[in-house]
């Protein structure tokens, strides 16, 4: 097994450190030193999309996803959505969007390049407060906890 290679790093306005790293074919995003997500397993993202779309009888046309991550939820939604669907993703960290257009793009079969995809860099809560139209389906796939130190302990 090879050692980890740091591919990119991002910081937040509050001083948090976000790291993208790779070992062999494993990609990982870390938040303040704690593993946030990897491409090792994305069953929860797949199930979130499948169960939500099933509840909508696969008829949702305007879909919002809060949180991009590694694009697995987005890919699963796109695979289930109609050809005329519009899928909007809100991602708070602009570098995560860049990473999904770059070194992570192949993991979710270039989901951001799908013409049905629209990316908004910003807070999903702010977006929801500002919109004037409705979504058929809203999926919140954010990794937010009140205190990462408590979570790590």
GROMACS .gro file of N, CA and C in nm:
model
  459
    1UNK      N    1   0.085  -0.117   0.000
    1UNK     CA    2   0.000   0.000   0.000
    1UNK      C    3   0.090   0.124   0.000
    2UNK      N    4   0.057   0.216  -0.087
    2UNK     CA    5   0.136   0.339  -0.096
    2UNK      C    6   0.091   0.438   0.010
    3UNK      N    7   0.169   0.540   0.029
    3UNK     CA    8   0.133   0.643   0.126
    3UNK      C    9   0.036   0.744   0.063
    4UNK      N   10  -0.027   0.823   0.147
    4UNK     CA   11  -0.121   0.924   0.102
    4UNK      C   12  -0.048   1.037   0.031
    5UNK      N   13  -0.111   1.089  -0.073
    5UNK     CA   14  -0.061   1.206  -0.145
    5UNK      C   15  -0.165   1.316  -0.133
    6UNK      N   16  -0.123   1.432  -0.088
    6UNK     CA   17  -0.214   1.547  -0.080
    6UNK      C   18  -0.230   1.605  -0.220
    7UNK      N   19  -0.354   1.613  -0.266
    7UNK     CA   20  -0.384   1.667  -0.399
    7UNK      C   21  -0.420   1.814  -0.393
    8UNK      N   22  -0.490   1.854  -0.288
    8UNK     CA   23  -0.535   1.993  -0.277
    8UNK      C   24  -0.576   2.023  -0.134
    9UNK      N   25  -0.585   2.150  -0.105
    9UNK     CA   26  -0.622   2.194   0.029
    9UNK      C   27  -0.708   2.320   0.014
   10UNK      N   28  -0.805   2.334   0.102
   10UNK     CA   29  -0.890   2.453   0.103
   10UNK      C   30  -0.911   2.496   0.246
   11UNK      N   31  -0.937   2.622   0.263
   11UNK     CA   32  -0.969   2.675   0.395
   11UNK      C   33  -1.106   2.741   0.391
   12UNK      N   34  -1.168   2.749   0.506
   12UNK     CA   35  -1.298   2.816   0.515
   12UNK      C   36  -1.280   2.951   0.582
   13UNK      N   37  -1.381   3.034   0.574
   13UNK     CA   38  -1.376   3.166   0.637
   13UNK      C   39  -1.358   3.155   0.788
   14UNK      N   40  -1.404   3.046   0.846
   14UNK     CA   41  -1.392   3.028   0.991
   14UNK      C   42  -1.260   2.963   1.031
   15UNK      N   43  -1.172   2.939   0.932
   15UNK     CA   44  -1.041   2.885   0.962
   15UNK      C   45  -1.029   2.734   0.957
   16UNK      N   46  -1.133   2.666   0.913
   16UNK     CA   47  -1.128   2.521   0.903
   16UNK      C   48  -1.042   2.479   0.784
   17UNK      N   49  -0.983   2.359   0.795
   17UNK     CA   50  -0.893   2.307   0.693
   17UNK      C   51  -0.959   2.187   0.624
   18UNK      N   52  -0.968   2.194   0.491
   18UNK     CA   53  -1.025   2.085   0.413
   18UNK      C   54  -0.917   2.033   0.320
   19UNK      N   55  -0.897   1.903   0.323
   19UNK     CA   56  -0.786   1.840   0.251
   19UNK      C   57  -0.840   1.733   0.157
   20UNK      N   58  -0.791   1.734   0.034
   20UNK     CA   59  -0.819   1.626  -0.061
   20UNK      C   60  -0.692   1.546  -0.076
   21UNK      N   61  -0.702   1.416  -0.051
   21UNK     CA   62  -0.584   1.332  -0.064
   21UNK      C   63  -0.620   1.201  -0.133
   22UNK      N   64  -0.513   1.131  -0.177
   22UNK     CA   65  -0.531   1.009  -0.255
   22UNK      C   66  -0.427   0.907  -0.214
   23UNK      N   67  -0.470   0.782  -0.211
   23UNK     CA   68  -0.380   0.668  -0.193
   23UNK      C   69  -0.427   0.559  -0.288
   24UNK      N   70  -0.343   0.524  -0.384
   24UNK     CA   71  -0.382   0.432  -0.490
   24UNK      C   72  -0.509   0.485  -0.557
   25UNK      N   73  -0.619   0.411  -0.553
   25UNK     CA   74  -0.744   0.457  -0.615
   25UNK      C   75  -0.843   0.512  -0.512
   26UNK      N   76  -0.800   0.526  -0.389
   26UNK     CA   77  -0.886   0.578  -0.283
   26UNK      C   78  -0.867   0.729  -0.270
   27UNK      N   79  -0.977   0.802  -0.280
   27UNK     CA   80  -0.977   0.947  -0.261
   27UNK      C   81  -1.049   0.976  -0.130
   28UNK      N   82  -1.001   1.078  -0.060
   28UNK     CA   83  -1.057   1.110   0.071
   28UNK      C   84  -1.058   1.261   0.089
   29UNK      N   85  -1.168   1.312   0.145
   29UNK     CA   86  -1.175   1.451   0.188
   29UNK      C   87  -1.175   1.450   0.339
   30UNK      N   88  -1.084   1.529   0.396
   30UNK     CA   89  -1.070   1.539   0.541
   30UNK      C   90  -1.105   1.681   0.584
   31UNK      N   91  -1.166   1.691   0.699
   31UNK     CA   92  -1.208   1.820   0.755
   31UNK      C   93  -1.142   1.834   0.891
   32UNK      N   94  -1.051   1.929   0.901
   32UNK     CA   95  -0.975   1.949   1.026
   32UNK      C   96  -0.915   1.818   1.077
   33UNK      N   97  -0.859   1.741   0.985
   33UNK     CA   98  -0.790   1.617   1.021
   33UNK      C   99  -0.878   1.495   1.035
   34UNK      N  100  -1.009   1.509   1.020
   34UNK     CA  101  -1.102   1.398   1.036
   34UNK      C  102  -1.156   1.358   0.899
   35UNK      N  103  -1.159   1.227   0.872
   35UNK     CA  104  -1.214   1.182   0.744
   35UNK      C  105  -1.360   1.222   0.735
   36UNK      N  106  -1.393   1.295   0.630
   36UNK     CA  107  -1.530   1.338   0.608
   36UNK      C  108  -1.600   1.243   0.511
   37UNK      N  109  -1.529   1.206   0.405
   37UNK     CA  110  -1.587   1.115   0.306
   37UNK      C  111  -1.477   1.058   0.219
   38UNK      N  112  -1.509   0.943   0.158
   38UNK     CA  113  -1.417   0.882   0.062
   38UNK      C  114  -1.499   0.810  -0.044
   39UNK      N  115  -1.430   0.762  -0.145
   39UNK     CA  116  -1.499   0.688  -0.250
   39UNK      C  117  -1.505   0.538  -0.222
   40UNK      N  118  -1.469   0.499  -0.102
   40UNK     CA  119  -1.468   0.357  -0.066
   40UNK      C  120  -1.608   0.296  -0.071
   41UNK      N  121  -1.708   0.372  -0.027
   41UNK     CA  122  -1.844   0.321  -0.022
   41UNK      C  123  -1.940   0.439  -0.037
   42UNK      N  124  -2.031   0.430  -0.130
   42UNK     CA  125  -2.129   0.538  -0.148
   42UNK      C  126  -2.272   0.484  -0.153
   43UNK      N  127  -2.295   0.376  -0.078
   43UNK     CA  128  -2.430   0.319  -0.072
   43UNK      C  129  -2.531   0.416  -0.012
   44UNK      N  130  -2.492   0.493   0.088
   44UNK     CA  131  -2.588   0.584   0.150
   44UNK      C  132  -2.633   0.691   0.051
   45UNK      N  133  -2.542   0.741  -0.030
   45UNK     CA  134  -2.577   0.841  -0.131
   45UNK      C  135  -2.669   0.780  -0.237
   46UNK      N  136  -2.636   0.659  -0.280
   46UNK     CA  137  -2.720   0.590  -0.378
   46UNK      C  138  -2.860   0.566  -0.324
   47UNK      N  139  -2.869   0.523  -0.198
   47UNK     CA  140  -2.999   0.496  -0.137
   47UNK      C  141  -3.078   0.623  -0.113
   48UNK      N  142  -3.011   0.731  -0.075
   48UNK     CA  143  -3.080   0.859  -0.058
   48UNK      C  144  -3.149   0.897  -0.189
   49UNK      N  145  -3.078   0.887  -0.299
   49UNK     CA  146  -3.135   0.921  -0.429
   49UNK      C  147  -3.247   0.824  -0.467
   50UNK      N  148  -3.221   0.696  -0.457
   50UNK     CA  149  -3.320   0.596  -0.499
   50UNK      C  150  -3.449   0.606  -0.418
   51UNK      N  151  -3.437   0.610  -0.288
   51UNK     CA  152  -3.558   0.613  -0.204
   51UNK      C  153  -3.636   0.742  -0.224
   52UNK      N  154  -3.565   0.853  -0.240
   52UNK     CA  155  -3.632   0.982  -0.260
   52UNK      C  156  -3.701   0.988  -0.396
   53UNK      N  157  -3.631   0.945  -0.498
   53UNK     CA  158  -3.691   0.946  -0.632
   53UNK      C  159  -3.807   0.848  -0.640
   54UNK      N  160  -3.795   0.735  -0.574
   54UNK     CA  161  -3.904   0.637  -0.573
   54UNK      C  162  -4.029   0.697  -0.508
   55UNK      N  163  -4.012   0.772  -0.399
   55UNK     CA  164  -4.127   0.835  -0.332
   55UNK      C  165  -4.197   0.935  -0.424
   56UNK      N  166  -4.121   0.988  -0.519
   56UNK     CA  167  -4.177   1.082  -0.616
   56UNK      C  168  -4.218   1.011  -0.746
   57UNK      N  169  -4.226   0.878  -0.741
   57UNK     CA  170  -4.259   0.797  -0.859
   57UNK      C  171  -4.169   0.829  -0.977
   58UNK      N  172  -4.046   0.868  -0.946
   58UNK     CA  173  -3.945   0.901  -1.047
   58UNK      C  174  -3.991   1.012  -1.140
   59UNK      N  175  -4.083   1.098  -1.091
   59UNK     CA  176  -4.137   1.206  -1.172
   59UNK      C  177  -4.084   1.343  -1.134
   60UNK      N  178  -3.996   1.351  -1.037
   60UNK     CA  179  -3.940   1.481  -0.998
   60UNK      C  180  -3.864   1.541  -1.116
   61UNK      N  181  -3.894   1.667  -1.147
   61UNK     CA  182  -3.827   1.734  -1.259
   61UNK      C  183  -3.732   1.844  -1.210
   62UNK      N  184  -3.767   1.910  -1.103
   62UNK     CA  185  -3.681   2.014  -1.046
   62UNK      C  186  -3.631   1.961  -0.912
   63UNK      N  187  -3.502   1.932  -0.907
   63UNK     CA  188  -3.443   1.864  -0.791
   63UNK      C  189  -3.330   1.950  -0.737
   64UNK      N  190  -3.325   1.963  -0.605
   64UNK     CA  191  -3.218   2.036  -0.538
   64UNK      C  192  -3.142   1.938  -0.449
   65UNK      N  193  -3.010   1.942  -0.460
   65UNK     CA  194  -2.924   1.865  -0.371
   65UNK      C  195  -2.840   1.963  -0.291
   66UNK      N  196  -2.849   1.954  -0.161
   66UNK     CA  197  -2.765   2.036  -0.073
   66UNK      C  198  -2.640   1.958  -0.038
   67UNK      N  199  -2.527   2.000  -0.093
   67UNK     CA  200  -2.399   1.933  -0.068
   67UNK      C  201  -2.355   1.852  -0.188
   68UNK      N  202  -2.234   1.875  -0.235
   68UNK     CA  203  -2.182   1.803  -0.352
   68UNK      C  204  -2.098   1.683  -0.312
   69UNK      N  205  -2.012   1.699  -0.212
   69UNK     CA  206  -1.926   1.589  -0.170
   69UNK      C  207  -1.843   1.536  -0.285
   70UNK      N  208  -1.853   1.407  -0.312
   70UNK     CA  209  -1.781   1.343  -0.421
   70UNK      C  210  -1.871   1.320  -0.543
   71UNK      N  211  -1.986   1.385  -0.545
   71UNK     CA  212  -2.084   1.380  -0.655
   71UNK      C  213  -2.161   1.249  -0.665
   72UNK      N  214  -2.154   1.164  -0.565
   72UNK     CA  215  -2.224   1.035  -0.574
   72UNK      C  216  -2.376   1.051  -0.567
   73UNK      N  217  -2.426   1.140  -0.481
   73UNK     CA  218  -2.570   1.164  -0.476
   73UNK      C  219  -2.617   1.223  -0.608
   74UNK      N  220  -2.542   1.320  -0.658
   74UNK     CA  221  -2.576   1.380  -0.787
   74UNK      C  222  -2.579   1.275  -0.897
   75UNK      N  223  -2.479   1.190  -0.905
   75UNK     CA  224  -2.475   1.087  -1.009
   75UNK      C  225  -2.594   0.994  -0.998
   76UNK      N  226  -2.627   0.953  -0.875
   76UNK     CA  227  -2.741   0.862  -0.857
   76UNK      C  228  -2.871   0.928  -0.899
   77UNK      N  229  -2.890   1.055  -0.865
   77UNK     CA  230  -3.011   1.127  -0.906
   77UNK      C  231  -3.017   1.138  -1.058
   78UNK      N  232  -2.906   1.176  -1.120
   78UNK     CA  233  -2.904   1.189  -1.266
   78UNK      C  234  -2.937   1.057  -1.334
   79UNK      N  235  -2.889   0.947  -1.279
   79UNK     CA  236  -2.916   0.816  -1.337
   79UNK      C  237  -3.064   0.779  -1.329
   80UNK      N  238  -3.136   0.836  -1.234
   80UNK     CA  239  -3.277   0.804  -1.214
   80UNK      C  240  -3.372   0.910  -1.271
   81UNK      N  241  -3.321   1.028  -1.297
   81UNK     CA  242  -3.405   1.141  -1.338
   81UNK      C  243  -3.435   1.138  -1.488
   82UNK      N  244  -3.542   1.206  -1.521
   82UNK     CA  245  -3.585   1.216  -1.661
   82UNK      C  246  -3.485   1.300  -1.742
   83UNK      N  247  -3.485   1.281  -1.873
   83UNK     CA  248  -3.395   1.359  -1.958
   83UNK      C  249  -3.418   1.510  -1.951
   84UNK      N  250  -3.540   1.551  -1.913
   84UNK     CA  251  -3.569   1.694  -1.905
   84UNK      C  252  -3.561   1.748  -1.761
   85UNK      N  253  -3.510   1.670  -1.670
   85UNK     CA  254  -3.498   1.714  -1.530
   85UNK      C  255  -3.392   1.824  -1.519
   86UNK      N  256  -3.406   1.905  -1.415
   86UNK     CA  257  -3.307   2.007  -1.380
   86UNK      C  258  -3.261   1.976  -1.239
   87UNK      N  259  -3.133   1.950  -1.223
   87UNK     CA  260  -3.078   1.915  -1.092
   87UNK      C  261  -2.982   2.025  -1.049
   88UNK      N  262  -3.017   2.093  -0.942
   88UNK     CA  263  -2.934   2.200  -0.887
   88UNK      C  264  -2.862   2.148  -0.765
   89UNK      N  265  -2.732   2.175  -0.757
   89UNK     CA  266  -2.652   2.136  -0.641
   89UNK      C  267  -2.598   2.262  -0.577
   90UNK      N  268  -2.620   2.276  -0.447
   90UNK     CA  269  -2.560   2.385  -0.370
   90UNK      C  270  -2.442   2.329  -0.292
   91UNK      N  271  -2.326   2.387  -0.313
   91UNK     CA  272  -2.205   2.346  -0.240
   91UNK      C  273  -2.141   2.470  -0.180
   92UNK      N  274  -2.116   2.463  -0.052
   92UNK     CA  275  -2.063   2.577   0.022
   92UNK      C  276  -1.916   2.606  -0.010
   93UNK      N  277  -1.838   2.505  -0.037
   93UNK     CA  278  -1.693   2.520  -0.055
   93UNK      C  279  -1.660   2.518  -0.205
   94UNK      N  280  -1.616   2.631  -0.262
   94UNK     CA  281  -1.589   2.635  -0.406
   94UNK      C  282  -1.483   2.536  -0.452
   95UNK      N  283  -1.386   2.509  -0.369
   95UNK     CA  284  -1.280   2.415  -0.407
   95UNK      C  285  -1.335   2.274  -0.427
   96UNK      N  286  -1.437   2.237  -0.351
   96UNK     CA  287  -1.496   2.104  -0.369
   96UNK      C  288  -1.559   2.093  -0.508
   97UNK      N  289  -1.619   2.201  -0.555
   97UNK     CA  290  -1.670   2.202  -0.693
   97UNK      C  291  -1.554   2.184  -0.790
   98UNK      N  292  -1.447   2.259  -0.770
   98UNK     CA  293  -1.329   2.248  -0.858
   98UNK      C  294  -1.274   2.106  -0.858
   99UNK      N  295  -1.264   2.045  -0.741
   99UNK     CA  296  -1.210   1.909  -0.731
   99UNK      C  297  -1.297   1.810  -0.808
  100UNK      N  298  -1.431   1.834  -0.804
  100UNK     CA  299  -1.522   1.745  -0.876
  100UNK      C  300  -1.519   1.766  -1.027
  101UNK      N  301  -1.467   1.878  -1.069
  101UNK     CA  302  -1.445   1.901  -1.213
  101UNK      C  303  -1.307   1.851  -1.254
  102UNK      N  304  -1.220   1.829  -1.158
  102UNK     CA  305  -1.082   1.789  -1.184
  102UNK      C  306  -1.054   1.647  -1.140
  103UNK      N  307  -0.972   1.629  -1.034
  103UNK     CA  308  -0.925   1.495  -0.999
  103UNK      C  309  -1.032   1.397  -0.952
  104UNK      N  310  -1.149   1.446  -0.912
  104UNK     CA  311  -1.256   1.356  -0.866
  104UNK      C  312  -1.360   1.327  -0.974
  105UNK      N  313  -1.353   1.393  -1.087
  105UNK     CA  314  -1.459   1.388  -1.188
  105UNK      C  315  -1.494   1.246  -1.231
  106UNK      N  316  -1.395   1.162  -1.246
  106UNK     CA  317  -1.420   1.026  -1.296
  106UNK      C  318  -1.495   0.939  -1.196
  107UNK      N  319  -1.490   0.973  -1.067
  107UNK     CA  320  -1.554   0.889  -0.965
  107UNK      C  321  -1.705   0.878  -0.986
  108UNK      N  322  -1.768   0.986  -1.029
  108UNK     CA  323  -1.913   0.988  -1.051
  108UNK      C  324  -1.944   1.011  -1.199
  109UNK      N  325  -1.856   0.960  -1.283
  109UNK     CA  326  -1.876   0.966  -1.428
  109UNK      C  327  -1.905   1.108  -1.476
  110UNK      N  328  -1.827   1.203  -1.427
  110UNK     CA  329  -1.833   1.343  -1.471
  110UNK      C  330  -1.974   1.401  -1.457
  111UNK      N  331  -2.033   1.382  -1.341
  111UNK     CA  332  -2.171   1.426  -1.316
  111UNK      C  333  -2.190   1.576  -1.336
  112UNK      N  334  -2.089   1.655  -1.307
  112UNK     CA  335  -2.104   1.800  -1.324
  112UNK      C  336  -2.111   1.842  -1.470
  113UNK      N  337  -2.070   1.755  -1.560
  113UNK     CA  338  -2.076   1.785  -1.704
  113UNK      C  339  -2.211   1.752  -1.766
  114UNK      N  340  -2.298   1.686  -1.691
  114UNK     CA  341  -2.430   1.653  -1.742
  114UNK      C  342  -2.508   1.783  -1.765
  115UNK      N  343  -2.570   1.802  -1.881
  115UNK     CA  344  -2.641   1.927  -1.910
  115UNK      C  345  -2.759   1.955  -1.817
  116UNK      N  346  -2.805   1.855  -1.744
  116UNK     CA  347  -2.915   1.875  -1.649
  116UNK      C  348  -2.867   1.933  -1.517
  117UNK      N  349  -2.735   1.939  -1.498
  117UNK     CA  350  -2.677   1.981  -1.371
  117UNK      C  351  -2.648   2.130  -1.370
  118UNK      N  352  -2.685   2.193  -1.260
  118UNK     CA  353  -2.653   2.334  -1.235
  118UNK      C  354  -2.591   2.341  -1.096
  119UNK      N  355  -2.476   2.406  -1.085
  119UNK     CA  356  -2.406   2.416  -0.958
  119UNK      C  357  -2.413   2.559  -0.906
  120UNK      N  358  -2.452   2.573  -0.781
  120UNK     CA  359  -2.449   2.702  -0.713
  120UNK      C  360  -2.352   2.691  -0.597
  121UNK      N  361  -2.255   2.780  -0.594
  121UNK     CA  362  -2.161   2.783  -0.482
  121UNK      C  363  -2.222   2.873  -0.376
  122UNK      N  364  -2.254   2.814  -0.263
  122UNK     CA  365  -2.316   2.889  -0.154
  122UNK      C  366  -2.391   2.795  -0.061
  123UNK      N  367  -2.453   2.854   0.037
  123UNK     CA  368  -2.524   2.780   0.140
  123UNK      C  369  -2.663   2.741   0.090
  124UNK      N  370  -2.698   2.616   0.104
  124UNK     CA  371  -2.828   2.568   0.058
  124UNK      C  372  -2.941   2.635   0.135
  125UNK      N  373  -2.921   2.664   0.262
  125UNK     CA  374  -3.024   2.730   0.342
  125UNK      C  375  -3.051   2.871   0.288
  126UNK      N  376  -2.947   2.942   0.252
  126UNK     CA  377  -2.963   3.075   0.194
  126UNK      C  378  -3.036   3.065   0.060
  127UNK      N  379  -2.998   2.969  -0.021
  127UNK     CA  380  -3.064   2.950  -0.151
  127UNK      C  381  -3.213   2.925  -0.132
  128UNK      N  382  -3.248   2.839  -0.039
  128UNK     CA  383  -3.389   2.808  -0.016
  128UNK      C  384  -3.467   2.931   0.031
  129UNK      N  385  -3.402   3.017   0.107
  129UNK     CA  386  -3.468   3.138   0.156
  129UNK      C  387  -3.490   3.240   0.044
  130UNK      N  388  -3.409   3.233  -0.060
  130UNK     CA  389  -3.413   3.334  -0.166
  130UNK      C  390  -3.492   3.293  -0.290
  131UNK      N  391  -3.521   3.166  -0.308
  131UNK     CA  392  -3.585   3.123  -0.433
  131UNK      C  393  -3.731   3.167  -0.438
  132UNK      N  394  -3.779   3.182  -0.559
  132UNK     CA  395  -3.919   3.220  -0.579
  132UNK      C  396  -4.000   3.110  -0.648
  133UNK      N  397  -3.932   3.002  -0.686
  133UNK     CA  398  -4.002   2.888  -0.746
  133UNK      C  399  -3.983   2.766  -0.656
  134UNK      N  400  -4.056   2.662  -0.686
  134UNK     CA  401  -4.052   2.542  -0.603
  134UNK      C  402  -3.966   2.434  -0.666
  135UNK      N  403  -3.915   2.346  -0.579
  135UNK     CA  404  -3.850   2.223  -0.623
  135UNK      C  405  -3.947   2.108  -0.599
  136UNK      N  406  -3.941   2.008  -0.684
  136UNK     CA  407  -4.021   1.887  -0.664
  136UNK      C  408  -3.961   1.800  -0.555
  137UNK      N  409  -3.829   1.806  -0.543
  137UNK     CA  410  -3.758   1.719  -0.449
  137UNK      C  411  -3.634   1.792  -0.399
  138UNK      N  412  -3.613   1.787  -0.268
  138UNK     CA  413  -3.494   1.847  -0.206
  138UNK      C  414  -3.424   1.738  -0.126
  139UNK      N  415  -3.296   1.716  -0.159
  139UNK     CA  416  -3.213   1.618  -0.089
  139UNK      C  417  -3.103   1.694  -0.016
  140UNK      N  418  -3.094   1.675   0.113
  140UNK     CA  419  -2.988   1.739   0.191
  140UNK      C  420  -2.884   1.634   0.226
  141UNK      N  421  -2.770   1.647   0.163
  141UNK     CA  422  -2.661   1.551   0.180
  141UNK      C  423  -2.537   1.626   0.228
  142UNK      N  424  -2.555   1.702   0.334
  142UNK     CA  425  -2.445   1.780   0.389
  142UNK      C  426  -2.384   1.707   0.508
  143UNK      N  427  -2.260   1.733   0.532
  143UNK     CA  428  -2.190   1.671   0.644
  143UNK      C  429  -2.160   1.778   0.748
  144UNK      N  430  -2.264   1.818   0.818
  144UNK     CA  431  -2.249   1.923   0.918
  144UNK      C  432  -2.275   1.866   1.057
  145UNK      N  433  -2.184   1.892   1.147
  145UNK     CA  434  -2.205   1.860   1.288
  145UNK      C  435  -2.178   1.986   1.368
  146UNK      N  436  -2.232   1.993   1.488
  146UNK     CA  437  -2.216   2.114   1.567
  146UNK      C  438  -2.072   2.139   1.607
  147UNK      N  439  -2.001   2.033   1.641
  147UNK     CA  440  -1.863   2.050   1.686
  147UNK      C  441  -1.782   1.928   1.646
  148UNK      N  442  -1.689   1.944   1.554
  148UNK     CA  443  -1.610   1.832   1.506
  148UNK      C  444  -1.526   1.769   1.617
  149UNK      N  445  -1.483   1.849   1.715
  149UNK     CA  446  -1.404   1.793   1.824
  149UNK      C  447  -1.487   1.694   1.905
  150UNK      N  448  -1.614   1.727   1.930
  150UNK     CA  449  -1.702   1.635   2.001
  150UNK      C  450  -1.727   1.510   1.917
  151UNK      N  451  -1.745   1.530   1.786
  151UNK     CA  452  -1.768   1.419   1.695
  151UNK      C  453  -1.649   1.323   1.696
  152UNK      N  454  -1.529   1.377   1.693
  152UNK     CA  455  -1.407   1.295   1.689
  152UNK      C  456  -1.389   1.217   1.819
  153UNK      N  457  -1.428   1.277   1.930
  153UNK     CA  458  -1.413   1.211   2.059
  153UNK      C  459  -1.508   1.094   2.071
   0.00000   0.00000   0.00000
